[in-house]
Amino acid sequence: MHEGGNGGGRRDGSPVSGTGVNQPEFLALERELTVLMRRARASQGEMAREVHPDLEPSAYGLLVRLGACGGQRATDLAAYIGVGKATMSRQLRALEELGLVAREPDPADGRAWLVTLTPEGQERVGRVREARRARYARRLADWDPREVAELARLLHELNRGMEK
């Protein structure tokens, strides 16, 4: 987080006063995050269709999570994505029907199941993620690599802060 600029920052965790939310930096943050989220939703839909024409955009993040973290229980996936068990069950059923995920017994608990990407799911998600990173590289080609790293770091901090 940047220090200064607003009379001392708020790195100590102190709450923002009711009038602080109208400060220019928070107005600019709201505006830019709104644009970013709108574009991210549109991009997620495009990437989902690239993985499979019948894939729901909301399921794309689930596939990325499985690709990054390996097999996981449906309850853990639901908690991570922020959906209920019924929604997760419906999404997993649809992904199984598309041949993108499979369920296998959890070796740590024979009563539980792990959801994993199928080889086809791994190939499709990997190809789309690689293409997405190539698009980022093209669009940010004129950025200094340190700026890209700093943006990634700040977004990570923002995401961590949103979990609280």
C-alpha atoms as a PDB file:
ATOM      1  CA  MET A   1       0.000   0.000   0.000  1.00  0.00           C
ATOM      2  CA  HIS A   2       1.212   3.480  -0.707  1.00  0.00           C
ATOM      3  CA  GLU A   3       1.951   5.742   2.218  1.00  0.00           C
ATOM      4  CA  GLY A   4       1.180   9.409   2.326  1.00  0.00           C
ATOM      5  CA  GLY A   5      -1.233  11.215   0.054  1.00  0.00           C
ATOM      6  CA  ASN A   6      -4.139  11.005   2.475  1.00  0.00           C
ATOM      7  CA  GLY A   7      -2.744  12.178   5.751  1.00  0.00           C
ATOM      8  CA  GLY A   8      -1.145   9.054   7.122  1.00  0.00           C
ATOM      9  CA  GLY A   9      -2.669   6.100   5.318  1.00  0.00           C
ATOM     10  CA  ARG A  10      -4.698   3.430   7.081  1.00  0.00           C
ATOM     11  CA  ARG A  11      -2.214   0.596   7.289  1.00  0.00           C
ATOM     12  CA  ASP A  12      -3.006   0.205  10.988  1.00  0.00           C
ATOM     13  CA  GLY A  13      -6.443  -1.200  10.211  1.00  0.00           C
ATOM     14  CA  SER A  14      -8.312   1.801  11.601  1.00  0.00           C
ATOM     15  CA  PRO A  15     -11.713   2.258   9.985  1.00  0.00           C
ATOM     16  CA  VAL A  16     -12.326   4.820   7.281  1.00  0.00           C
ATOM     17  CA  SER A  17     -14.523   7.639   8.554  1.00  0.00           C
ATOM     18  CA  GLY A  18     -17.957   8.068   7.020  1.00  0.00           C
ATOM     19  CA  THR A  19     -16.769  11.085   5.040  1.00  0.00           C
ATOM     20  CA  GLY A  20     -13.494   9.364   4.024  1.00  0.00           C
ATOM     21  CA  VAL A  21     -15.300   7.244   1.464  1.00  0.00           C
ATOM     22  CA  ASN A  22     -15.884  10.364  -0.622  1.00  0.00           C
ATOM     23  CA  GLN A  23     -12.182  11.109  -0.912  1.00  0.00           C
ATOM     24  CA  PRO A  24     -10.977  11.227  -4.526  1.00  0.00           C
ATOM     25  CA  GLU A  25      -8.820   8.114  -4.187  1.00  0.00           C
ATOM     26  CA  PHE A  26     -11.792   5.984  -3.081  1.00  0.00           C
ATOM     27  CA  LEU A  27     -14.004   7.395  -5.824  1.00  0.00           C
ATOM     28  CA  ALA A  28     -11.285   6.616  -8.400  1.00  0.00           C
ATOM     29  CA  LEU A  29     -10.820   3.125  -6.923  1.00  0.00           C
ATOM     30  CA  GLU A  30     -14.547   2.405  -7.151  1.00  0.00           C
ATOM     31  CA  ARG A  31     -14.688   3.611 -10.763  1.00  0.00           C
ATOM     32  CA  GLU A  32     -11.648   1.602 -11.900  1.00  0.00           C
ATOM     33  CA  LEU A  33     -12.685  -1.573 -10.098  1.00  0.00           C
ATOM     34  CA  THR A  34     -16.159  -1.327 -11.649  1.00  0.00           C
ATOM     35  CA  VAL A  35     -14.622  -1.142 -15.135  1.00  0.00           C
ATOM     36  CA  LEU A  36     -12.200  -3.978 -14.329  1.00  0.00           C
ATOM     37  CA  MET A  37     -14.975  -6.238 -12.990  1.00  0.00           C
ATOM     38  CA  ARG A  38     -17.226  -5.558 -15.978  1.00  0.00           C
ATOM     39  CA  ARG A  39     -14.395  -6.443 -18.352  1.00  0.00           C
ATOM     40  CA  ALA A  40     -13.447  -9.488 -16.279  1.00  0.00           C
ATOM     41  CA  ARG A  41     -17.017 -10.828 -16.437  1.00  0.00           C
ATOM     42  CA  ALA A  42     -17.082 -10.395 -20.205  1.00  0.00           C
ATOM     43  CA  SER A  43     -13.652 -12.021 -20.520  1.00  0.00           C
ATOM     44  CA  GLN A  44     -14.709 -14.907 -18.280  1.00  0.00           C
ATOM     45  CA  GLY A  45     -17.630 -15.599 -20.607  1.00  0.00           C
ATOM     46  CA  GLU A  46     -15.323 -15.612 -23.634  1.00  0.00           C
ATOM     47  CA  MET A  47     -12.834 -17.916 -21.933  1.00  0.00           C
ATOM     48  CA  ALA A  48     -15.600 -20.279 -20.818  1.00  0.00           C
ATOM     49  CA  ARG A  49     -16.818 -20.576 -24.415  1.00  0.00           C
ATOM     50  CA  GLU A  50     -13.244 -21.260 -25.548  1.00  0.00           C
ATOM     51  CA  VAL A  51     -12.995 -24.141 -23.069  1.00  0.00           C
ATOM     52  CA  HIS A  52     -16.354 -25.538 -24.213  1.00  0.00           C
ATOM     53  CA  PRO A  53     -19.241 -23.851 -26.067  1.00  0.00           C
ATOM     54  CA  ASP A  54     -21.731 -25.101 -23.443  1.00  0.00           C
ATOM     55  CA  LEU A  55     -19.703 -24.058 -20.389  1.00  0.00           C
ATOM     56  CA  GLU A  56     -21.349 -21.538 -18.072  1.00  0.00           C
ATOM     57  CA  PRO A  57     -19.131 -18.486 -17.500  1.00  0.00           C
ATOM     58  CA  SER A  58     -19.376 -18.923 -13.725  1.00  0.00           C
ATOM     59  CA  ALA A  59     -17.885 -22.424 -13.990  1.00  0.00           C
ATOM     60  CA  TYR A  60     -14.676 -21.196 -15.629  1.00  0.00           C
ATOM     61  CA  GLY A  61     -13.199 -20.037 -12.308  1.00  0.00           C
ATOM     62  CA  LEU A  62     -13.973 -23.421 -10.834  1.00  0.00           C
ATOM     63  CA  LEU A  63     -11.969 -25.131 -13.576  1.00  0.00           C
ATOM     64  CA  VAL A  64      -9.061 -22.726 -13.080  1.00  0.00           C
ATOM     65  CA  ARG A  65      -9.100 -23.446  -9.346  1.00  0.00           C
ATOM     66  CA  LEU A  66      -8.989 -27.204  -9.968  1.00  0.00           C
ATOM     67  CA  GLY A  67      -6.182 -26.744 -12.466  1.00  0.00           C
ATOM     68  CA  ALA A  68      -4.148 -24.691 -10.020  1.00  0.00           C
ATOM     69  CA  CYS A  69      -4.820 -26.652  -6.829  1.00  0.00           C
ATOM     70  CA  GLY A  70      -5.612 -30.179  -7.948  1.00  0.00           C
ATOM     71  CA  GLY A  71      -8.400 -32.350  -6.582  1.00  0.00           C
ATOM     72  CA  GLN A  72     -10.680 -30.772  -4.032  1.00  0.00           C
ATOM     73  CA  ARG A  73     -13.864 -31.625  -2.189  1.00  0.00           C
ATOM     74  CA  ALA A  74     -17.045 -30.062  -3.499  1.00  0.00           C
ATOM     75  CA  THR A  75     -17.652 -28.336  -0.147  1.00  0.00           C
ATOM     76  CA  ASP A  76     -14.218 -26.705  -0.289  1.00  0.00           C
ATOM     77  CA  LEU A  77     -14.842 -25.560  -3.865  1.00  0.00           C
ATOM     78  CA  ALA A  78     -18.224 -24.126  -2.886  1.00  0.00           C
ATOM     79  CA  ALA A  79     -16.652 -22.191  -0.014  1.00  0.00           C
ATOM     80  CA  TYR A  80     -13.839 -20.870  -2.209  1.00  0.00           C
ATOM     81  CA  ILE A  81     -16.147 -19.782  -5.037  1.00  0.00           C
ATOM     82  CA  GLY A  82     -18.761 -18.474  -2.590  1.00  0.00           C
ATOM     83  CA  VAL A  83     -21.770 -20.549  -3.630  1.00  0.00           C
ATOM     84  CA  GLY A  84     -24.038 -22.996  -1.848  1.00  0.00           C
ATOM     85  CA  LYS A  85     -23.812 -26.776  -1.991  1.00  0.00           C
ATOM     86  CA  ALA A  86     -26.785 -27.060  -4.360  1.00  0.00           C
ATOM     87  CA  THR A  87     -25.259 -24.608  -6.840  1.00  0.00           C
ATOM     88  CA  MET A  88     -21.905 -26.378  -6.644  1.00  0.00           C
ATOM     89  CA  SER A  89     -23.538 -29.782  -7.197  1.00  0.00           C
ATOM     90  CA  ARG A  90     -25.367 -28.471 -10.260  1.00  0.00           C
ATOM     91  CA  GLN A  91     -22.183 -26.933 -11.709  1.00  0.00           C
ATOM     92  CA  LEU A  92     -20.158 -30.086 -11.067  1.00  0.00           C
ATOM     93  CA  ARG A  93     -22.823 -32.262 -12.685  1.00  0.00           C
ATOM     94  CA  ALA A  94     -22.744 -30.044 -15.777  1.00  0.00           C
ATOM     95  CA  LEU A  95     -18.922 -30.138 -15.872  1.00  0.00           C
ATOM     96  CA  GLU A  96     -18.967 -33.929 -15.575  1.00  0.00           C
ATOM     97  CA  GLU A  97     -21.440 -34.160 -18.456  1.00  0.00           C
ATOM     98  CA  LEU A  98     -19.089 -32.016 -20.563  1.00  0.00           C
ATOM     99  CA  GLY A  99     -16.233 -34.387 -19.733  1.00  0.00           C
ATOM    100  CA  LEU A 100     -14.179 -31.673 -18.006  1.00  0.00           C
ATOM    101  CA  VAL A 101     -14.171 -32.986 -14.417  1.00  0.00           C
ATOM    102  CA  ALA A 102     -14.408 -36.333 -12.662  1.00  0.00           C
ATOM    103  CA  ARG A 103     -14.974 -37.404  -9.086  1.00  0.00           C
ATOM    104  CA  GLU A 104     -12.658 -39.849  -7.362  1.00  0.00           C
ATOM    105  CA  PRO A 105     -12.509 -41.194  -3.808  1.00  0.00           C
ATOM    106  CA  ASP A 106     -10.558 -39.023  -1.376  1.00  0.00           C
ATOM    107  CA  PRO A 107      -7.565 -41.122  -0.251  1.00  0.00           C
ATOM    108  CA  ALA A 108      -7.604 -39.312   3.100  1.00  0.00           C
ATOM    109  CA  ASP A 109     -11.288 -40.113   3.742  1.00  0.00           C
ATOM    110  CA  GLY A 110     -12.973 -42.985   1.917  1.00  0.00           C
ATOM    111  CA  ARG A 111     -16.410 -41.441   2.540  1.00  0.00           C
ATOM    112  CA  ALA A 112     -15.547 -38.236   0.655  1.00  0.00           C
ATOM    113  CA  TRP A 113     -14.941 -37.502  -3.020  1.00  0.00           C
ATOM    114  CA  LEU A 114     -12.423 -35.253  -4.733  1.00  0.00           C
ATOM    115  CA  VAL A 115     -13.257 -33.358  -7.892  1.00  0.00           C
ATOM    116  CA  THR A 116     -10.430 -33.295 -10.441  1.00  0.00           C
ATOM    117  CA  LEU A 117      -9.964 -32.091 -13.976  1.00  0.00           C
ATOM    118  CA  THR A 118     -10.057 -34.821 -16.594  1.00  0.00           C
ATOM    119  CA  PRO A 119      -7.147 -34.942 -19.041  1.00  0.00           C
ATOM    120  CA  GLU A 120      -9.393 -33.202 -21.573  1.00  0.00           C
ATOM    121  CA  GLY A 121     -10.318 -30.577 -18.967  1.00  0.00           C
ATOM    122  CA  GLN A 122      -6.636 -30.002 -18.184  1.00  0.00           C
ATOM    123  CA  GLU A 123      -5.775 -29.594 -21.856  1.00  0.00           C
ATOM    124  CA  ARG A 124      -8.656 -27.210 -22.592  1.00  0.00           C
ATOM    125  CA  VAL A 125      -8.188 -25.051 -19.493  1.00  0.00           C
ATOM    126  CA  GLY A 126      -4.413 -24.964 -19.986  1.00  0.00           C
ATOM    127  CA  ARG A 127      -4.780 -23.842 -23.595  1.00  0.00           C
ATOM    128  CA  VAL A 128      -7.229 -21.048 -22.679  1.00  0.00           C
ATOM    129  CA  ARG A 129      -5.118 -19.843 -19.740  1.00  0.00           C
ATOM    130  CA  GLU A 130      -2.005 -19.753 -21.917  1.00  0.00           C
ATOM    131  CA  ALA A 131      -3.871 -17.712 -24.548  1.00  0.00           C
ATOM    132  CA  ARG A 132      -5.109 -15.336 -21.837  1.00  0.00           C
ATOM    133  CA  ARG A 133      -1.581 -14.792 -20.512  1.00  0.00           C
ATOM    134  CA  ALA A 134      -0.405 -14.135 -24.074  1.00  0.00           C
ATOM    135  CA  ARG A 135      -3.130 -11.469 -24.411  1.00  0.00           C
ATOM    136  CA  TYR A 136      -1.981  -9.863 -21.162  1.00  0.00           C
ATOM    137  CA  ALA A 137       1.603  -9.903 -22.409  1.00  0.00           C
ATOM    138  CA  ARG A 138       0.593  -8.224 -25.696  1.00  0.00           C
ATOM    139  CA  ARG A 139      -1.591  -5.601 -24.022  1.00  0.00           C
ATOM    140  CA  LEU A 140       1.022  -4.780 -21.396  1.00  0.00           C
ATOM    141  CA  ALA A 141       4.041  -5.033 -23.694  1.00  0.00           C
ATOM    142  CA  ASP A 142       4.901  -1.378 -23.151  1.00  0.00           C
ATOM    143  CA  TRP A 143       4.846  -1.747 -19.344  1.00  0.00           C
ATOM    144  CA  ASP A 144       8.026  -2.251 -17.379  1.00  0.00           C
ATOM    145  CA  PRO A 145       8.045  -5.824 -15.973  1.00  0.00           C
ATOM    146  CA  ARG A 146       8.434  -4.324 -12.487  1.00  0.00           C
ATOM    147  CA  GLU A 147       5.145  -2.453 -12.993  1.00  0.00           C
ATOM    148  CA  VAL A 148       3.405  -5.688 -13.961  1.00  0.00           C
ATOM    149  CA  ALA A 149       4.839  -7.352 -10.850  1.00  0.00           C
ATOM    150  CA  GLU A 150       3.735  -4.407  -8.703  1.00  0.00           C
ATOM    151  CA  LEU A 151       0.222  -4.546 -10.150  1.00  0.00           C
ATOM    152  CA  ALA A 152       0.054  -8.276  -9.379  1.00  0.00           C
ATOM    153  CA  ARG A 153       1.287  -7.625  -5.837  1.00  0.00           C
ATOM    154  CA  LEU A 154      -1.269  -4.871  -5.235  1.00  0.00           C
ATOM    155  CA  LEU A 155      -4.113  -6.968  -6.638  1.00  0.00           C
ATOM    156  CA  HIS A 156      -3.026  -9.806  -4.350  1.00  0.00           C
ATOM    157  CA  GLU A 157      -3.141  -7.431  -1.376  1.00  0.00           C
ATOM    158  CA  LEU A 158      -6.575  -6.203  -2.462  1.00  0.00           C
ATOM    159  CA  ASN A 159      -7.860  -9.767  -2.749  1.00  0.00           C
ATOM    160  CA  ARG A 160      -6.449 -10.665   0.661  1.00  0.00           C
ATOM    161  CA  GLY A 161      -8.052  -7.591   2.147  1.00  0.00           C
ATOM    162  CA  MET A 162     -11.421  -8.499   0.642  1.00  0.00           C
ATOM    163  CA  GLU A 163     -11.321 -11.880   2.407  1.00  0.00           C
ATOM    164  CA  LYS A 164     -11.465 -10.197   5.820  1.00  0.00           C
END
